[in-house]
Amino acid sequence: MINRSVLVGRLTRAPELRYTNSGAAVATFTIAVNRQFTNQNGEREADFISCVIWRKAAENFTNFTHKGSLIGIDGHIQTRNYENQQGTRIYVTEVVVDNFSLLESRAESEHHQSANSNGHSSNNNNNRKYDNNQNQYGNNGGQMDITDNDLPF
């Protein structure tokens, strides 16, 4: 059987780092990944995918990323369920991250973070577009267009 997921997108919020009772680090985060096609209005929609990363990789991931970071992840899909306090069974599907890559330089990342903290809505990642001439992410009101040539793999 094959169960592999490779995703490229932006963090919707800072990763949440916690520790289990046995001391293992675990970080959870959500990545926004644009769809390959546009909807009837010509807009590109995004999927928001829950992810989890464990141990030292979780600590490193939390230290080097923030809300809006462009990342690539490699992992596998896992499902689990639990019963909440109201007695309802909750089902969760998430990507368990095996490897990750930071896909922008520290300067680009800081530029993107400062642009978001200056009044730009960082929840609307569809307003980010890669500009080949400036080699940075800027808010120009357009869609985030990533072609196969922009990907590092």
PDB file of C-alpha atoms in Angstrom:
ATOM      1  CA  MET A   1       0.000   0.000   0.000  1.00  0.00           C
ATOM      2  CA  ILE A   2       1.101   3.572  -0.650  1.00  0.00           C
ATOM      3  CA  ASN A   3       0.284   6.450   1.676  1.00  0.00           C
ATOM      4  CA  ARG A   4       2.391   9.547   0.833  1.00  0.00           C
ATOM      5  CA  SER A   5       1.481  13.214   0.844  1.00  0.00           C
ATOM      6  CA  VAL A   6       3.612  16.048  -0.504  1.00  0.00           C
ATOM      7  CA  LEU A   7       2.211  19.539   0.059  1.00  0.00           C
ATOM      8  CA  VAL A   8       3.387  23.108  -0.542  1.00  0.00           C
ATOM      9  CA  GLY A   9       1.574  25.988   1.087  1.00  0.00           C
ATOM     10  CA  ARG A  10       1.546  28.621   3.806  1.00  0.00           C
ATOM     11  CA  LEU A  11       0.953  28.227   7.526  1.00  0.00           C
ATOM     12  CA  THR A  12      -2.413  29.670   8.554  1.00  0.00           C
ATOM     13  CA  ARG A  13      -1.148  30.367  12.093  1.00  0.00           C
ATOM     14  CA  ALA A  14       1.954  29.733  14.201  1.00  0.00           C
ATOM     15  CA  PRO A  15       2.474  26.034  15.018  1.00  0.00           C
ATOM     16  CA  GLU A  16       1.324  24.910  18.473  1.00  0.00           C
ATOM     17  CA  LEU A  17       4.094  23.033  20.321  1.00  0.00           C
ATOM     18  CA  ARG A  18       3.151  20.767  23.215  1.00  0.00           C
ATOM     19  CA  TYR A  19       4.768  17.877  25.050  1.00  0.00           C
ATOM     20  CA  THR A  20       3.302  14.474  25.873  1.00  0.00           C
ATOM     21  CA  ASN A  21       3.410  13.047  29.399  1.00  0.00           C
ATOM     22  CA  SER A  22       6.508  11.084  28.372  1.00  0.00           C
ATOM     23  CA  GLY A  23       8.223  14.301  27.172  1.00  0.00           C
ATOM     24  CA  ALA A  24       7.878  13.853  23.400  1.00  0.00           C
ATOM     25  CA  ALA A  25       7.432  17.120  21.499  1.00  0.00           C
ATOM     26  CA  VAL A  26       4.448  17.383  19.156  1.00  0.00           C
ATOM     27  CA  ALA A  27       3.448  20.376  17.048  1.00  0.00           C
ATOM     28  CA  THR A  28       0.170  20.855  15.209  1.00  0.00           C
ATOM     29  CA  PHE A  29      -0.475  23.319  12.416  1.00  0.00           C
ATOM     30  CA  THR A  30      -2.664  23.974   9.400  1.00  0.00           C
ATOM     31  CA  ILE A  31      -1.306  24.558   5.909  1.00  0.00           C
ATOM     32  CA  ALA A  32      -3.265  26.414   3.205  1.00  0.00           C
ATOM     33  CA  VAL A  33      -2.738  24.830  -0.205  1.00  0.00           C
ATOM     34  CA  ASN A  34      -4.159  26.460  -3.328  1.00  0.00           C
ATOM     35  CA  ARG A  35      -6.144  24.237  -5.656  1.00  0.00           C
ATOM     36  CA  GLN A  36      -4.924  23.664  -9.211  1.00  0.00           C
ATOM     37  CA  PHE A  37      -8.054  25.148 -10.803  1.00  0.00           C
ATOM     38  CA  THR A  38     -10.257  28.193 -10.422  1.00  0.00           C
ATOM     39  CA  ASN A  39     -13.946  28.233  -9.502  1.00  0.00           C
ATOM     40  CA  GLN A  40     -16.799  29.608 -11.633  1.00  0.00           C
ATOM     41  CA  ASN A  41     -15.890  33.160 -10.571  1.00  0.00           C
ATOM     42  CA  GLY A  42     -12.294  32.727 -11.715  1.00  0.00           C
ATOM     43  CA  GLU A  43     -11.007  32.630  -8.144  1.00  0.00           C
ATOM     44  CA  ARG A  44      -8.542  30.055  -6.861  1.00  0.00           C
ATOM     45  CA  GLU A  45      -9.769  28.312  -3.728  1.00  0.00           C
ATOM     46  CA  ALA A  46      -7.555  26.754  -1.061  1.00  0.00           C
ATOM     47  CA  ASP A  47      -7.726  23.656   1.078  1.00  0.00           C
ATOM     48  CA  PHE A  48      -6.778  23.924   4.748  1.00  0.00           C
ATOM     49  CA  ILE A  49      -5.011  20.746   5.799  1.00  0.00           C
ATOM     50  CA  SER A  50      -4.313  19.758   9.407  1.00  0.00           C
ATOM     51  CA  CYS A  51      -0.813  18.460  10.097  1.00  0.00           C
ATOM     52  CA  VAL A  52       1.151  17.065  13.030  1.00  0.00           C
ATOM     53  CA  ILE A  53       4.918  16.722  13.456  1.00  0.00           C
ATOM     54  CA  TRP A  54       6.757  14.902  16.260  1.00  0.00           C
ATOM     55  CA  ARG A  55       9.901  15.005  18.415  1.00  0.00           C
ATOM     56  CA  LYS A  56      12.963  17.128  17.537  1.00  0.00           C
ATOM     57  CA  ALA A  57      11.536  17.941  14.101  1.00  0.00           C
ATOM     58  CA  ALA A  58       8.517  19.493  15.881  1.00  0.00           C
ATOM     59  CA  GLU A  59      10.775  21.738  17.957  1.00  0.00           C
ATOM     60  CA  ASN A  60      12.812  22.769  14.899  1.00  0.00           C
ATOM     61  CA  PHE A  61       9.674  23.397  12.856  1.00  0.00           C
ATOM     62  CA  THR A  62       8.224  25.605  15.600  1.00  0.00           C
ATOM     63  CA  ASN A  63      11.489  27.553  15.972  1.00  0.00           C
ATOM     64  CA  PHE A  64      11.901  28.304  12.256  1.00  0.00           C
ATOM     65  CA  THR A  65       8.340  28.933  11.065  1.00  0.00           C
ATOM     66  CA  HIS A  66       5.551  31.381  11.805  1.00  0.00           C
ATOM     67  CA  LYS A  67       2.142  32.338  10.486  1.00  0.00           C
ATOM     68  CA  GLY A  68       2.439  32.798   6.719  1.00  0.00           C
ATOM     69  CA  SER A  69       5.658  30.768   6.262  1.00  0.00           C
ATOM     70  CA  LEU A  70       5.902  29.038   2.884  1.00  0.00           C
ATOM     71  CA  ILE A  71       6.730  25.402   3.542  1.00  0.00           C
ATOM     72  CA  GLY A  72       6.900  22.052   1.832  1.00  0.00           C
ATOM     73  CA  ILE A  73       6.024  18.923   3.749  1.00  0.00           C
ATOM     74  CA  ASP A  74       6.350  15.213   3.070  1.00  0.00           C
ATOM     75  CA  GLY A  75       4.361  12.766   5.158  1.00  0.00           C
ATOM     76  CA  HIS A  76       1.476  10.334   5.319  1.00  0.00           C
ATOM     77  CA  ILE A  77      -2.241  10.632   5.990  1.00  0.00           C
ATOM     78  CA  GLN A  78      -3.540   9.273   9.260  1.00  0.00           C
ATOM     79  CA  THR A  79      -7.034   9.067  10.722  1.00  0.00           C
ATOM     80  CA  ARG A  80      -8.015   8.827  14.379  1.00  0.00           C
ATOM     81  CA  ASN A  81     -11.090   9.352  16.499  1.00  0.00           C
ATOM     82  CA  TYR A  82     -11.971  10.184  20.064  1.00  0.00           C
ATOM     83  CA  GLU A  83     -14.976  10.976  22.194  1.00  0.00           C
ATOM     84  CA  ASN A  84     -15.316  14.626  23.281  1.00  0.00           C
ATOM     85  CA  GLN A  85     -16.695  15.871  26.620  1.00  0.00           C
ATOM     86  CA  GLN A  86     -20.250  15.887  25.248  1.00  0.00           C
ATOM     87  CA  GLY A  87     -19.972  12.199  24.337  1.00  0.00           C
ATOM     88  CA  THR A  88     -19.798  12.816  20.569  1.00  0.00           C
ATOM     89  CA  ARG A  89     -17.351  10.753  18.518  1.00  0.00           C
ATOM     90  CA  ILE A  90     -14.944  13.104  16.682  1.00  0.00           C
ATOM     91  CA  TYR A  91     -13.066  11.897  13.586  1.00  0.00           C
ATOM     92  CA  VAL A  92      -9.776  13.541  12.604  1.00  0.00           C
ATOM     93  CA  THR A  93      -7.803  13.179   9.368  1.00  0.00           C
ATOM     94  CA  GLU A  94      -4.348  14.749   9.334  1.00  0.00           C
ATOM     95  CA  VAL A  95      -0.964  14.567   7.638  1.00  0.00           C
ATOM     96  CA  VAL A  96       1.775  13.185   9.869  1.00  0.00           C
ATOM     97  CA  VAL A  97       4.880  15.053   8.693  1.00  0.00           C
ATOM     98  CA  ASP A  98       8.038  13.015   8.107  1.00  0.00           C
ATOM     99  CA  ASN A  99      10.124  15.812   6.517  1.00  0.00           C
ATOM    100  CA  PHE A 100       9.707  19.517   5.913  1.00  0.00           C
ATOM    101  CA  SER A 101      11.455  22.233   3.904  1.00  0.00           C
ATOM    102  CA  LEU A 102      11.449  25.991   4.312  1.00  0.00           C
ATOM    103  CA  LEU A 103      10.735  27.342   0.831  1.00  0.00           C
ATOM    104  CA  GLU A 104      11.700  30.978   1.235  1.00  0.00           C
ATOM    105  CA  SER A 105      14.759  32.728   2.577  1.00  0.00           C
ATOM    106  CA  ARG A 106      14.795  34.281   6.023  1.00  0.00           C
ATOM    107  CA  ALA A 107      14.626  37.755   4.415  1.00  0.00           C
ATOM    108  CA  GLU A 108      11.572  36.776   2.333  1.00  0.00           C
ATOM    109  CA  SER A 109       9.950  35.203   5.358  1.00  0.00           C
ATOM    110  CA  GLU A 110      10.552  38.300   7.508  1.00  0.00           C
ATOM    111  CA  HIS A 111       9.300  40.543   4.688  1.00  0.00           C
ATOM    112  CA  HIS A 112       6.142  38.438   4.394  1.00  0.00           C
ATOM    113  CA  GLN A 113       5.637  38.467   8.179  1.00  0.00           C
ATOM    114  CA  SER A 114       6.127  42.239   8.453  1.00  0.00           C
ATOM    115  CA  ALA A 115       3.708  42.848   5.563  1.00  0.00           C
ATOM    116  CA  ASN A 116       1.096  40.788   7.420  1.00  0.00           C
ATOM    117  CA  SER A 117       1.625  42.629  10.689  1.00  0.00           C
ATOM    118  CA  ASN A 118       1.215  46.036   8.998  1.00  0.00           C
ATOM    119  CA  GLY A 119      -2.529  45.713   8.548  1.00  0.00           C
ATOM    120  CA  HIS A 120      -2.635  43.199   5.711  1.00  0.00           C
ATOM    121  CA  SER A 121      -4.900  40.244   6.290  1.00  0.00           C
ATOM    122  CA  SER A 122      -2.680  37.208   6.723  1.00  0.00           C
ATOM    123  CA  ASN A 123      -5.688  34.904   6.703  1.00  0.00           C
ATOM    124  CA  ASN A 124      -6.218  35.654   3.020  1.00  0.00           C
ATOM    125  CA  ASN A 125      -3.295  33.805   1.486  1.00  0.00           C
ATOM    126  CA  ASN A 126      -4.946  34.029  -1.936  1.00  0.00           C
ATOM    127  CA  ASN A 127      -3.733  37.647  -2.117  1.00  0.00           C
ATOM    128  CA  ARG A 128      -0.096  36.570  -2.294  1.00  0.00           C
ATOM    129  CA  LYS A 129       1.643  36.195  -5.624  1.00  0.00           C
ATOM    130  CA  TYR A 130       5.186  35.183  -6.452  1.00  0.00           C
ATOM    131  CA  ASP A 131       7.008  37.896  -8.389  1.00  0.00           C
ATOM    132  CA  ASN A 132       9.925  36.446 -10.375  1.00  0.00           C
ATOM    133  CA  ASN A 133      11.454  39.862 -10.981  1.00  0.00           C
ATOM    134  CA  GLN A 134      11.637  40.868  -7.316  1.00  0.00           C
ATOM    135  CA  ASN A 135      11.997  37.309  -5.939  1.00  0.00           C
ATOM    136  CA  GLN A 136       9.669  38.104  -3.035  1.00  0.00           C
ATOM    137  CA  TYR A 137       6.048  37.728  -2.053  1.00  0.00           C
ATOM    138  CA  GLY A 138       3.980  40.863  -2.310  1.00  0.00           C
ATOM    139  CA  ASN A 139       0.363  41.751  -1.779  1.00  0.00           C
ATOM    140  CA  ASN A 140      -0.886  42.790  -5.200  1.00  0.00           C
ATOM    141  CA  GLY A 141      -4.502  41.662  -4.897  1.00  0.00           C
ATOM    142  CA  GLY A 142      -3.960  38.727  -7.289  1.00  0.00           C
ATOM    143  CA  GLN A 143      -3.920  34.999  -6.872  1.00  0.00           C
ATOM    144  CA  MET A 144      -0.980  32.928  -5.635  1.00  0.00           C
ATOM    145  CA  ASP A 145       0.275  31.361  -8.863  1.00  0.00           C
ATOM    146  CA  ILE A 146       2.794  28.560  -8.432  1.00  0.00           C
ATOM    147  CA  THR A 147       3.904  26.625 -11.482  1.00  0.00           C
ATOM    148  CA  ASP A 148       5.919  23.425 -11.592  1.00  0.00           C
ATOM    149  CA  ASN A 149       9.023  25.559 -12.302  1.00  0.00           C
ATOM    150  CA  ASP A 150       8.613  27.320  -8.915  1.00  0.00           C
ATOM    151  CA  LEU A 151       8.684  24.079  -6.933  1.00  0.00           C
ATOM    152  CA  PRO A 152      12.013  22.893  -5.508  1.00  0.00           C
ATOM    153  CA  PHE A 153      11.374  19.257  -6.463  1.00  0.00           C
TER     154      PHE A 153
END
